[in-house]
Coordinates of C-alpha atoms and ligand atoms in Angstrom, one line a residue:
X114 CA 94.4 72.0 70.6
X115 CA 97.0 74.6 69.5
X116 CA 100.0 72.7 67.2
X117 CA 103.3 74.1 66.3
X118 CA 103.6 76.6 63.3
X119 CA 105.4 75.1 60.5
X120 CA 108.5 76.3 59.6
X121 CA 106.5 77.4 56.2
X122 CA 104.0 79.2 57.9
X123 CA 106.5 80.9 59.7
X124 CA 107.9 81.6 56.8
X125 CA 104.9 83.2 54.9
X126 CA 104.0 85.4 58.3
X127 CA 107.5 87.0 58.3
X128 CA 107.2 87.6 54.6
X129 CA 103.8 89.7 55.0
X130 CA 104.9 91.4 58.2
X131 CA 108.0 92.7 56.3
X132 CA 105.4 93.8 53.5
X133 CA 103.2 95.2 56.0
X134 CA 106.5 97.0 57.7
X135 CA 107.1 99.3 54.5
X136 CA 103.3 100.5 54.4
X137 CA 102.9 100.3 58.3
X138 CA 106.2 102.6 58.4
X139 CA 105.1 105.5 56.4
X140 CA 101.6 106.0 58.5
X141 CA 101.2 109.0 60.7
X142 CA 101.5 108.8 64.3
X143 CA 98.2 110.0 64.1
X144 CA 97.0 106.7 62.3
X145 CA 99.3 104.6 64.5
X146 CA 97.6 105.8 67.6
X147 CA 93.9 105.3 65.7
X148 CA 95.5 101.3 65.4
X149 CA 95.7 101.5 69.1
X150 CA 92.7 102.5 70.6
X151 CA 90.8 100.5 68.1
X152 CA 93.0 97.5 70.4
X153 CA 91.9 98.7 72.8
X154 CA 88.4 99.3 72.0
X155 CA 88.2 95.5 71.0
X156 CA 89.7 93.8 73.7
X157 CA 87.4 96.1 76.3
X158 CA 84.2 94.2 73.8
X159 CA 85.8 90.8 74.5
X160 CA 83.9 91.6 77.6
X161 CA 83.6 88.6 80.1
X162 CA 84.3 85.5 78.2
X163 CA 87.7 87.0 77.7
X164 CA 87.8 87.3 81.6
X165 CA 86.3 84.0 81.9
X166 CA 88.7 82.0 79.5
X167 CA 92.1 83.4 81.3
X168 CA 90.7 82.7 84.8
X169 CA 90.3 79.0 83.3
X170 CA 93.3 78.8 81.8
X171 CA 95.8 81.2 84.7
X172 CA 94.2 80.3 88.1
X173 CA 94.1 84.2 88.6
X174 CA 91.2 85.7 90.3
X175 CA 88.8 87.4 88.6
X176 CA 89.1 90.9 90.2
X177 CA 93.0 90.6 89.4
X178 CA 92.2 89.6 85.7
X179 CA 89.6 92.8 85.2
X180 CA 92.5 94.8 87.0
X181 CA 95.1 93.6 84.4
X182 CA 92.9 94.0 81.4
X183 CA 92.2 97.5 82.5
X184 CA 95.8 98.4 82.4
X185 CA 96.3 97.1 79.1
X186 CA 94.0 98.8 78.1
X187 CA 95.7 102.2 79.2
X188 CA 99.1 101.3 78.4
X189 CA 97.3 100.7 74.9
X190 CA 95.6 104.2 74.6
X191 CA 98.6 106.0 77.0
X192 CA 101.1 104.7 74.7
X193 CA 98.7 105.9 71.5
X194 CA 98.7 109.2 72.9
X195 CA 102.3 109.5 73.8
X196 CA 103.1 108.2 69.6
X197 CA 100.9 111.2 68.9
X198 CA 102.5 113.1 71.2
X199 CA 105.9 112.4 69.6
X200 CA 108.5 113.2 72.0
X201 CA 109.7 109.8 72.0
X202 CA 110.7 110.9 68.4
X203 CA 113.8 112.5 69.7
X204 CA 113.6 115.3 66.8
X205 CA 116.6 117.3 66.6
X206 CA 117.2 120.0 64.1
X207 CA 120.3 121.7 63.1
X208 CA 120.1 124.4 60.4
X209 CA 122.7 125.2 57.9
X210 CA 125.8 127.4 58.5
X211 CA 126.6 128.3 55.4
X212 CA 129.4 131.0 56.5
X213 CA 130.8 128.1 59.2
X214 CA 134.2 127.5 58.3
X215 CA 134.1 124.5 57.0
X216 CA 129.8 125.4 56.0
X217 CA 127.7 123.5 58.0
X218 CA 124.9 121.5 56.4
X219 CA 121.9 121.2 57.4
X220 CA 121.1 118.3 59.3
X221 CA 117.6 117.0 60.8
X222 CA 117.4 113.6 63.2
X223 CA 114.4 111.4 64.3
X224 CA 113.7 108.1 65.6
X225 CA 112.6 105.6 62.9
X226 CA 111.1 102.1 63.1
X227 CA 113.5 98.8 62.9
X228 CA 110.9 96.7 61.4
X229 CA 109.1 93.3 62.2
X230 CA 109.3 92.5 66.0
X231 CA 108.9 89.3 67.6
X232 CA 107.2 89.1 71.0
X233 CA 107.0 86.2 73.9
X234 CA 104.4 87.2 76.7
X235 CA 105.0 86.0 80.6
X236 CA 102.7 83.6 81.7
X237 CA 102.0 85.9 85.0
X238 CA 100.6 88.5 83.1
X239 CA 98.5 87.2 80.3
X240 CA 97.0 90.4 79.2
X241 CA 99.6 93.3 80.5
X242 CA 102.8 91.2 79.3
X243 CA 101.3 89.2 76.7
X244 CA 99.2 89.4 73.4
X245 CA 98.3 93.0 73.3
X246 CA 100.9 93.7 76.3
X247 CA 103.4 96.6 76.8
X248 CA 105.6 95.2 74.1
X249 CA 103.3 94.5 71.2
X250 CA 101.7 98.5 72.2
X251 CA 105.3 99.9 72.2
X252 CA 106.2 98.4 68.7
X253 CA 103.1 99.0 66.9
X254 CA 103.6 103.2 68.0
X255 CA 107.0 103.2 66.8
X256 CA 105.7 101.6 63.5
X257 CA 106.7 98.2 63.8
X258 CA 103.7 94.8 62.4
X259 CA 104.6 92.2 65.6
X260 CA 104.0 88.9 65.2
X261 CA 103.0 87.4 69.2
X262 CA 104.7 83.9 70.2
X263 CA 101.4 83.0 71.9
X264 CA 102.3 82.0 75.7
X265 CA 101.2 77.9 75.9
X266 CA 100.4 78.4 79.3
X267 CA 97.2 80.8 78.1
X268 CA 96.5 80.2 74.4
X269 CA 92.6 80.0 74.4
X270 CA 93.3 83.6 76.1
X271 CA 96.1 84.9 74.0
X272 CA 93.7 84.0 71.1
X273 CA 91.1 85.7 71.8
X274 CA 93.2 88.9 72.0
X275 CA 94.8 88.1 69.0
X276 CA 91.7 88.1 67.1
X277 CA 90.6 91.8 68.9
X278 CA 93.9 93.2 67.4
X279 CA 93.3 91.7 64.2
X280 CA 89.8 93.3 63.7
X281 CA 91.3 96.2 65.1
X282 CA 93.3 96.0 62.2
X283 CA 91.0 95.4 59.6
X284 CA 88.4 98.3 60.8
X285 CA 91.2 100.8 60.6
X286 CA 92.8 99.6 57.3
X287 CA 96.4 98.5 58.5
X288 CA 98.3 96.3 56.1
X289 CA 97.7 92.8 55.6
X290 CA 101.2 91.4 57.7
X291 CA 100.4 94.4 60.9
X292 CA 99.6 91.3 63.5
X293 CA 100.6 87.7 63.5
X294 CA 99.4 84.9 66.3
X295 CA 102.2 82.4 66.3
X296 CA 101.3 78.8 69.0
X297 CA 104.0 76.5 69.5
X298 CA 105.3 74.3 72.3
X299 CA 108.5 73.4 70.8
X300 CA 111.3 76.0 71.5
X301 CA 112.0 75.5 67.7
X302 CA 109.1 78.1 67.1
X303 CA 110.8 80.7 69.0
X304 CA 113.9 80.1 67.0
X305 CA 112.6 79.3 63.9
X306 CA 110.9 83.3 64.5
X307 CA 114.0 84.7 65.9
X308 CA 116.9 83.7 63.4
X309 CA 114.5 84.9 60.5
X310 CA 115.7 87.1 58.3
X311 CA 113.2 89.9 58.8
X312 CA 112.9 89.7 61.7
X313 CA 114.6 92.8 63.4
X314 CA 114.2 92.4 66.9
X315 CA 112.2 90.9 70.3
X316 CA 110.3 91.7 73.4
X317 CA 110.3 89.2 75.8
X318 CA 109.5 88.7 79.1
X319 CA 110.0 85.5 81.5
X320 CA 112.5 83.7 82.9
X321 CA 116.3 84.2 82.8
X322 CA 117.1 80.9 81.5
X323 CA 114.4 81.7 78.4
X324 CA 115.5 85.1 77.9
X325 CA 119.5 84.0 77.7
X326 CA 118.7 81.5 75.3
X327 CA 116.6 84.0 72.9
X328 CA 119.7 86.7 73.2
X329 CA 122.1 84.1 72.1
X330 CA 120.1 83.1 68.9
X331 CA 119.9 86.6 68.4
X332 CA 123.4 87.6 68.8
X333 CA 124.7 84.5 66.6
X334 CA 122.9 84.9 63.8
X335 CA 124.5 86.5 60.7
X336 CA 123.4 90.3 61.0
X337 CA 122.7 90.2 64.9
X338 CA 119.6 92.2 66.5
X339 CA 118.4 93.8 69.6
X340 CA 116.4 91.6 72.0
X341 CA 114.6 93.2 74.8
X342 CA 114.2 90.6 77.6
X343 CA 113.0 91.3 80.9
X344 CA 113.6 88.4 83.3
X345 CA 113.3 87.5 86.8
X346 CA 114.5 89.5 89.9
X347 CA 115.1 88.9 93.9
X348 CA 114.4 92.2 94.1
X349 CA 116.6 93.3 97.7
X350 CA 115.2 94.4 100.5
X351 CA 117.3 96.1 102.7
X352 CA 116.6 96.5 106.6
X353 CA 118.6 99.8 108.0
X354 CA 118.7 99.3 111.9
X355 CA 117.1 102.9 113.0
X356 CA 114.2 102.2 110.9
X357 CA 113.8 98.1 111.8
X358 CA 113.8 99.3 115.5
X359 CA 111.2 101.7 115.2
X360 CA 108.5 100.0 113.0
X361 CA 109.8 95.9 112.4
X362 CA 106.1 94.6 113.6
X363 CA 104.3 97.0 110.5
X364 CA 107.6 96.1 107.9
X365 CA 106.8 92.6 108.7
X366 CA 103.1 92.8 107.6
X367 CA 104.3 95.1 104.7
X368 CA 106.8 92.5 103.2
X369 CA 104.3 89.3 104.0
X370 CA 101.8 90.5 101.7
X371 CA 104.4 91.6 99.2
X372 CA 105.9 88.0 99.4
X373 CA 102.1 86.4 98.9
X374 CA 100.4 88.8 96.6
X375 CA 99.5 86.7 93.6
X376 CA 101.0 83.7 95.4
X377 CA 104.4 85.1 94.4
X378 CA 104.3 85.5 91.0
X379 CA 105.9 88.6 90.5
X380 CA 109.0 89.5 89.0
X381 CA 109.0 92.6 91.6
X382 CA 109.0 89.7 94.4
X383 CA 110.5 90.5 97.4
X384 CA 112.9 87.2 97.5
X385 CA 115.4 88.8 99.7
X386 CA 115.8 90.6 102.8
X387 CA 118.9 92.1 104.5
X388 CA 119.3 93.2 107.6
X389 CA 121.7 93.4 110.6
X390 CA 121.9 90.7 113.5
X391 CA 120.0 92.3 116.6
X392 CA 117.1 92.5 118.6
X393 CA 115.1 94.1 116.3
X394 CA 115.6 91.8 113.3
X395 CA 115.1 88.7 115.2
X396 CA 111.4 90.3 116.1
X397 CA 111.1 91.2 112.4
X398 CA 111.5 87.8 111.4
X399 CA 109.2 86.4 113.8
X400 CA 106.1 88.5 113.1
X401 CA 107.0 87.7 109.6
X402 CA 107.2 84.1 109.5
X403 CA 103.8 84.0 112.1
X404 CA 102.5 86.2 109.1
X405 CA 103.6 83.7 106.6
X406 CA 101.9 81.0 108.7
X407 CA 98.8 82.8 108.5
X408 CA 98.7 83.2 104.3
X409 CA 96.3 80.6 102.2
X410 CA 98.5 79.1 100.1
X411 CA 97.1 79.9 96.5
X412 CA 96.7 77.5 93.3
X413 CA 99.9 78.6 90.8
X414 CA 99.5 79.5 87.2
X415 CA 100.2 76.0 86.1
X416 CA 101.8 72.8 86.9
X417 CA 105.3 73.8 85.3
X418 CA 105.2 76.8 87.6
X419 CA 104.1 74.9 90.8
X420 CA 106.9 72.2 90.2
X421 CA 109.6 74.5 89.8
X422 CA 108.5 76.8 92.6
X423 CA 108.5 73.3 94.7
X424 CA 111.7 72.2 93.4
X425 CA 113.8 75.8 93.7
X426 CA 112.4 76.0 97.2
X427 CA 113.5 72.2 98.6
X428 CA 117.5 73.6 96.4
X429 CA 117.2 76.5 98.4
X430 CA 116.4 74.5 102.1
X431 CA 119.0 72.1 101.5
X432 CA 121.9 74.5 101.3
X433 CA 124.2 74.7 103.8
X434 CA 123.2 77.0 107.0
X435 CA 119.6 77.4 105.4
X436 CA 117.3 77.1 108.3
X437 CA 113.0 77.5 107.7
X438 CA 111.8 79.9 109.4
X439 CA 108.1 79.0 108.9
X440 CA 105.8 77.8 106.1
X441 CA 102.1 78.6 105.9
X442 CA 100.1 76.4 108.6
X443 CA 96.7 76.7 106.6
X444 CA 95.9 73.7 104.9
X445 CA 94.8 74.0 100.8
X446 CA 91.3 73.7 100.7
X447 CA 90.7 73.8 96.9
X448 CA 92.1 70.1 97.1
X449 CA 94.9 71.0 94.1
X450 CA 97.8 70.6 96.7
X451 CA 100.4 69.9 93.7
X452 CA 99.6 72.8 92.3
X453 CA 99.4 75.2 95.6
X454 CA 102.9 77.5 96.6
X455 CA 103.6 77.0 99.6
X456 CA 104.2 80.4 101.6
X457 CA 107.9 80.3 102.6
X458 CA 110.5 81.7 104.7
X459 CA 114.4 80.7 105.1
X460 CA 116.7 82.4 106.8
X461 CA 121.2 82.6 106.2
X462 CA 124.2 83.9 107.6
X463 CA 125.6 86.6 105.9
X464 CA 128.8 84.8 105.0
X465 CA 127.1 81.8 103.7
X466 CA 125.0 83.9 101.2
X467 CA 128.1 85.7 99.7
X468 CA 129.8 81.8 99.6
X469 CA 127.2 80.4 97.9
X470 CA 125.9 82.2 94.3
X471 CA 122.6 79.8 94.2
X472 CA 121.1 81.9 97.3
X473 CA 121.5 84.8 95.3
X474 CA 119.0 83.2 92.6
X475 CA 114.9 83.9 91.9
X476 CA 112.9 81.0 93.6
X477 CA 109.8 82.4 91.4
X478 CA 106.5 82.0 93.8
X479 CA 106.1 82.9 97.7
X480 CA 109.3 82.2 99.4
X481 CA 112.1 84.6 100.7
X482 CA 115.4 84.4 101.9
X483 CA 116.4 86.7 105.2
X484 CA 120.3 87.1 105.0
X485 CA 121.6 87.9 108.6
X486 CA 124.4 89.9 108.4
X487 CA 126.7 90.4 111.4
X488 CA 127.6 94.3 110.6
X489 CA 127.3 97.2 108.4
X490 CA 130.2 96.0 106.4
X491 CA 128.7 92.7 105.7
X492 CA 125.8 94.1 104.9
X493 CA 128.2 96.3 102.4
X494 CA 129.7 93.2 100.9
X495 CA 126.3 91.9 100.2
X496 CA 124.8 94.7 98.5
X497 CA 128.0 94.8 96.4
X498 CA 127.8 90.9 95.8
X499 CA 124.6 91.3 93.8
X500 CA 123.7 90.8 90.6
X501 CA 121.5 93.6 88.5
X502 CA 117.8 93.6 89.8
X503 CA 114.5 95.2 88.5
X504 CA 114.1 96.7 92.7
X505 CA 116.1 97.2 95.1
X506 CA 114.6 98.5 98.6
X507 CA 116.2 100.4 101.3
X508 CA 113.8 100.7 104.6
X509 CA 115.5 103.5 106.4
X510 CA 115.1 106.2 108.3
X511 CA 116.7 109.6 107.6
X512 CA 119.7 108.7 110.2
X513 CA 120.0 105.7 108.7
X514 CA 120.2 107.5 104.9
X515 CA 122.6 109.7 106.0
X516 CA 125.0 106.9 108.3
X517 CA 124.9 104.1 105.0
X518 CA 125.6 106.4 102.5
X519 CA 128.3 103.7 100.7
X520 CA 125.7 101.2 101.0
X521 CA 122.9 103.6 99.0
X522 CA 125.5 104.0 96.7
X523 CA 126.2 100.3 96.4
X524 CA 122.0 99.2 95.7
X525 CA 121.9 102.0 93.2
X526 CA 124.1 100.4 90.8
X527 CA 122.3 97.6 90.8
X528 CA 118.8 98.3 90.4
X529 CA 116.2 100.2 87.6
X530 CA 114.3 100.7 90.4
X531 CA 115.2 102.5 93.8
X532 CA 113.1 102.3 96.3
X533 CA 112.4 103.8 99.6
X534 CA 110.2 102.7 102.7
X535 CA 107.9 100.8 100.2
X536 CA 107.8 97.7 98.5
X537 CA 108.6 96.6 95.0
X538 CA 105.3 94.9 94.3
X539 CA 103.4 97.1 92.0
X540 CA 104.7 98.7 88.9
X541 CA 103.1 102.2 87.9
X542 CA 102.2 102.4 84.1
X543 CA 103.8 106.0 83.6
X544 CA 106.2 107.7 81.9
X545 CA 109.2 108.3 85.3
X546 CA 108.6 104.3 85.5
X547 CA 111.7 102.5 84.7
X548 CA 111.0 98.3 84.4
X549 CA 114.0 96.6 83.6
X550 CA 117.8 96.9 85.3
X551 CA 121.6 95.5 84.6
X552 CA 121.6 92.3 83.7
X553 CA 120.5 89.8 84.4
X554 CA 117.4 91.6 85.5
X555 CA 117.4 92.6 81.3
X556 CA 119.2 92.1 78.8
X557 CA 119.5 96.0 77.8
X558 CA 119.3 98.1 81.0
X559 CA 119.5 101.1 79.0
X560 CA 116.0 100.8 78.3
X561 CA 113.1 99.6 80.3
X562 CA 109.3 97.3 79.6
X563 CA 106.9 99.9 81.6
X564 CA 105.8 103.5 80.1
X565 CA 106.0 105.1 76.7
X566 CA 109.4 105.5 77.0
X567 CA 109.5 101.7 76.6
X568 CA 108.8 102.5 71.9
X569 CA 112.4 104.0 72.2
X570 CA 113.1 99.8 72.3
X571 CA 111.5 99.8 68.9
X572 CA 113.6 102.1 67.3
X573 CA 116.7 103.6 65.8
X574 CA 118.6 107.3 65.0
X575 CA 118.1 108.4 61.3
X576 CA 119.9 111.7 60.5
X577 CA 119.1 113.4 57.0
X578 CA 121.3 115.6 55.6
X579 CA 120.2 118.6 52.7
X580 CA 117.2 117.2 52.3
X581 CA 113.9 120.1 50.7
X582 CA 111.7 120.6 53.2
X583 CA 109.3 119.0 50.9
X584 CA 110.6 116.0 50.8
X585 CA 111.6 115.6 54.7
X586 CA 109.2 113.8 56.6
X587 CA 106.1 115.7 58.3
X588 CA 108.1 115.8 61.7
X589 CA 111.1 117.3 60.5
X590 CA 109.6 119.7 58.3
X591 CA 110.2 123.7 59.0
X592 CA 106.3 124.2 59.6
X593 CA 106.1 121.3 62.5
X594 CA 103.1 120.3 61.5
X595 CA 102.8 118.1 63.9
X596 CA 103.5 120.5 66.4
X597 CA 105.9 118.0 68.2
X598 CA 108.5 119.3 70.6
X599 CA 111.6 119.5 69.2
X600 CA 115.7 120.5 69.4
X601 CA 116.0 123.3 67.2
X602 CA 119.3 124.7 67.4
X603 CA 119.5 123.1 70.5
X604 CA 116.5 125.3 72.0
X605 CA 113.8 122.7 72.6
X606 CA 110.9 124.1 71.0
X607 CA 107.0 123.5 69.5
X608 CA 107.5 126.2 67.3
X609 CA 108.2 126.6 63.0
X610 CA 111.2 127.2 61.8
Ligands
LIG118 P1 109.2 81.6 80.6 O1 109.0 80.2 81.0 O2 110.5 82.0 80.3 O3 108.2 81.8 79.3 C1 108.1 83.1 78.6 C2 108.0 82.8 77.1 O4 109.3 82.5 76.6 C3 107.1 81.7 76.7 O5 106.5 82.0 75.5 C4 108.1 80.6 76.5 O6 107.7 79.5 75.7 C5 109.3 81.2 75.9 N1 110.6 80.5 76.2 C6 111.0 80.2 77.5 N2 112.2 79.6 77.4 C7 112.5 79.5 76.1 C8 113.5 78.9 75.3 N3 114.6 78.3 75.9 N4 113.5 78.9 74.0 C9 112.4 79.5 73.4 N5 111.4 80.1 74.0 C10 111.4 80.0 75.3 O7 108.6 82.5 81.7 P2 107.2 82.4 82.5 O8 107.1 81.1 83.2 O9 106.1 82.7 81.6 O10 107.3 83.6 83.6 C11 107.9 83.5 84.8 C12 109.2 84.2 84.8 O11 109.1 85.5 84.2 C13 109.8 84.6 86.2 O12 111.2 84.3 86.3 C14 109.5 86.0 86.4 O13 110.3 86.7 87.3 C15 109.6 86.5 85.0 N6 108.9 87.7 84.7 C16 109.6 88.9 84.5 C17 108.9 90.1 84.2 C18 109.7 91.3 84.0 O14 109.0 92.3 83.6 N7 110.9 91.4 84.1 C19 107.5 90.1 84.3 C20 106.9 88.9 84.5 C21 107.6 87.7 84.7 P3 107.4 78.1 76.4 O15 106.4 78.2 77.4 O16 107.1 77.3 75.2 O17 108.7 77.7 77.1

């Protein structure tokens, strides 16, 4: 079984990663992107005892674990050919005025790597999140070595990718120190990696209370660094009343399956819905909980999931004015019942909810709270009650855009993610994609988990100033040799100078 690192092999791994950072740094995008696909390449050849160890060791399906290792695959070769690409690079290029009063010099600014980064996977996503996940593909194209706190709910899994980055390595020469596999249960690994010295700074994604705890360590230690944590989400639905009237049967079957897909497990989980006491939201909820009735309730990743979901669920139904609406009536026929989530729906008053701060939290798995408000206003007051999100949904009709204006205004604030007539389940891997939000949705909502945009995390300003062209490096040079787009002058251009 996997044992906790020591604190001397922790030791001797940050060592080589920050030798491996000042060889890794000086590669070309070109050979960073090389890195990449060779990733990629290898963890495609893991073939289907990769596939067959993480549905052992998740309880996810098989067609949902091909899906996921087919995206890490392209975020691993879209994020190789946005590093070539170099936009992310932020070049900017002023050239001297010598006759300026005072002269001005000339002056030439890129994105440059921070060094080693640490990186803890989710255990939902054990290939997209995790080993060779968003995070590790985002530091290795900005030109950071990672070293990977392996997940302990997946390690046979997070191994085996491990070892597919590390021949990766080796086959196209990247420094010894480039990739580190770190297993630990204790939390003392995490912050035995975390308050090292060269370490510079950490991609994580889970749960709030795990993501808090690695920002603090972070913050407190003597020279403070970045930590990227992306944590859980209710992600809001709201109900607008034009569009509930006209379609609540087909938004009920829309937000069931959001709700159940995966049994929950998503941090884009619808766990709250708003809408306005009437008619029409009383049928909503009933075709919705009927729905609900109707879902199989699914085996969870693991027991420390499944007893968490149970207990955050039974918080939730005890609060005061917390009524069940309905729980799936289909009985768990795989015989695991302690490790089943049960399909959920509670519903709440509208004052209640803004009373009482521990409806507002992420009951992570299939359950979701409808919040009944008694008007527009209330409805108002909610959406201005909230804490940051990843989502935040409004299902509206035009009339209903154009007559909740103040609320629009409201959910914007608080999401990364705006949606419309849709729901949040379902990220696209692309470069418009923002993943992440104000906190406590992330710990940075400037930046975001999901697209090539997510290297910028990576990464920080470096201006030189009078440097020879022959001595600047290939992206700032007057020739772009790289033939990156750049702001010359402010003129974006591909051109020399
Ligand atoms: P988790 O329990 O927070 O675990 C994530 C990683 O952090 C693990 O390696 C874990 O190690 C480590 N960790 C957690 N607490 C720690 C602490 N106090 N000190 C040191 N290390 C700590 O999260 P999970 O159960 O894997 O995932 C479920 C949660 O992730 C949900 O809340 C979900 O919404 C969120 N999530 C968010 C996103 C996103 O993109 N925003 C995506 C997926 C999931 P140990 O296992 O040893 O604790």
């Amino acid at each position: 079984m996997y044992k906790d690192s020591s604190p001397g092999e922790i030791n001797s791994v940050m060592e080589a990663a920050w030798e491996a950072f000042h060889i890794y740094r000086g590669f070309s995008l070109k050979q960073r992107a090389g890195f990449m696909r060779a990733i990629a390449g290898e963890i495609g050849a893991c073939g289907d005892a990769l596939i067959q160890t993480a549905m052992q060791e998740t309880n996810l399906p098989e067609a949902r674990l091909r899906g996921e290792r087919a995206r890490t695959i392209f975020q691993l070769e879209s994020y190789a050919a946005a590093c070539e690409k170099g936009d992310w690079l932020e070049a900017r290029i002023d050239t001297a005025l010598p006759d300026k009063n005072p002269p001005r010099p000339d002056i030439r600014k890129m994105l440059v790597p921070l060094g080693p980064v640490v990186v803890f996977g989710a255990s939902n996503f054990p290939f997209a999140y995790s080993t060779a996940g968003g995070d590790t593909a985002s530091a290795f194209a900005a030109g950071c070595p990672v070293i990977v706190k392996a997940h302990p709910a997946h390690p046979r899994t997070s191994g085996i990718v491990a070892a597919a980055i590390t021949r990766a390595a080796e086959k196209t020469g990247m420094p010894k120190g480039i990739f580190a596999h770190i297993t630990g249960i204790s939390f003392e690994v995490g912050k035995a990696l975390i308050t090292h010295v060269h370490c510079k700074a950490v991609g994580f994604t889970g749960s709030f209370a795990g993501g808090k705890q690695l920002s603090d360590w972070a913050s407190q230690r003597p020279e403070p660094i970045p930590v990227f944590a992306e944590m859980g989400s209710v992600n809001p639905v709201f109900l607008l009343p034009e569009k509930l009237k006209q379609s609540a049967p087909e938004i009920a079957v829309q937000v069931a399956a959001s709700i159940t897909l995966g049994v929950g497990q998503f941090c884009t989980n619808p766990g709250l819905i708003i809408g306005i006491e009437s008619d029409a939201l009383q049928s909503f909820v009933h075709d919705l909980g009927k729905a609900i009735q109707q879902t199989l309730p699914g085996i969870m990743l693991h027991q420390g999931i499944a007893d968490a979901f149970a207990n955050k669920r039974e918080e939730a139904l005890m609060q005061e004015n917390v009524h069940l609406v309905a729980e799936s009536l289909l009985a768990d026929d795989a015989g695991e019942s302690q490790r089943t989530g049960l399909p959920t729906i509670a519903t709440v008053d509208g004052k209640t909810f803004q009373r009482n701060p521990l409806l507002h939290k992420e009951v992570f798995g299939p359950y979701s709270l409808v919040v009944r408000c008694a008007d527009q206003l209330e409805m108002l007051q909610v959406a201005r009650q909230l804490e940051g999100q990843l989502t935040a949904t409004l299902m509206a009709s035009l009339a209903d855009l154009k007559n909740n204006v103040e609320l629009a205004e409201a959910v914007k604030n608080i999401c990364g993610r705006f949606i419309l007539n849709g729901v949040p389940t379902g990220v696209e891997v692309c470069l418009s994609m923002q993943h992440g939000g104000p906190f406590p949705a992330s710990t940075d909502s400037r930046f975001g988990a999901v697209g090539a945009d997510a290297i910028r995390r990576f990464v920080r300003p470096l201006a030189f100033q009078n440097w020879p062209d022959e001595l600047l490096p290939e992206e700032l040079k007057n020739a772009n040799p790289l033939h990156i787009r750049r702001t010359v002058n402010n003129e974006v251009t591909e051109g020399a100078i």
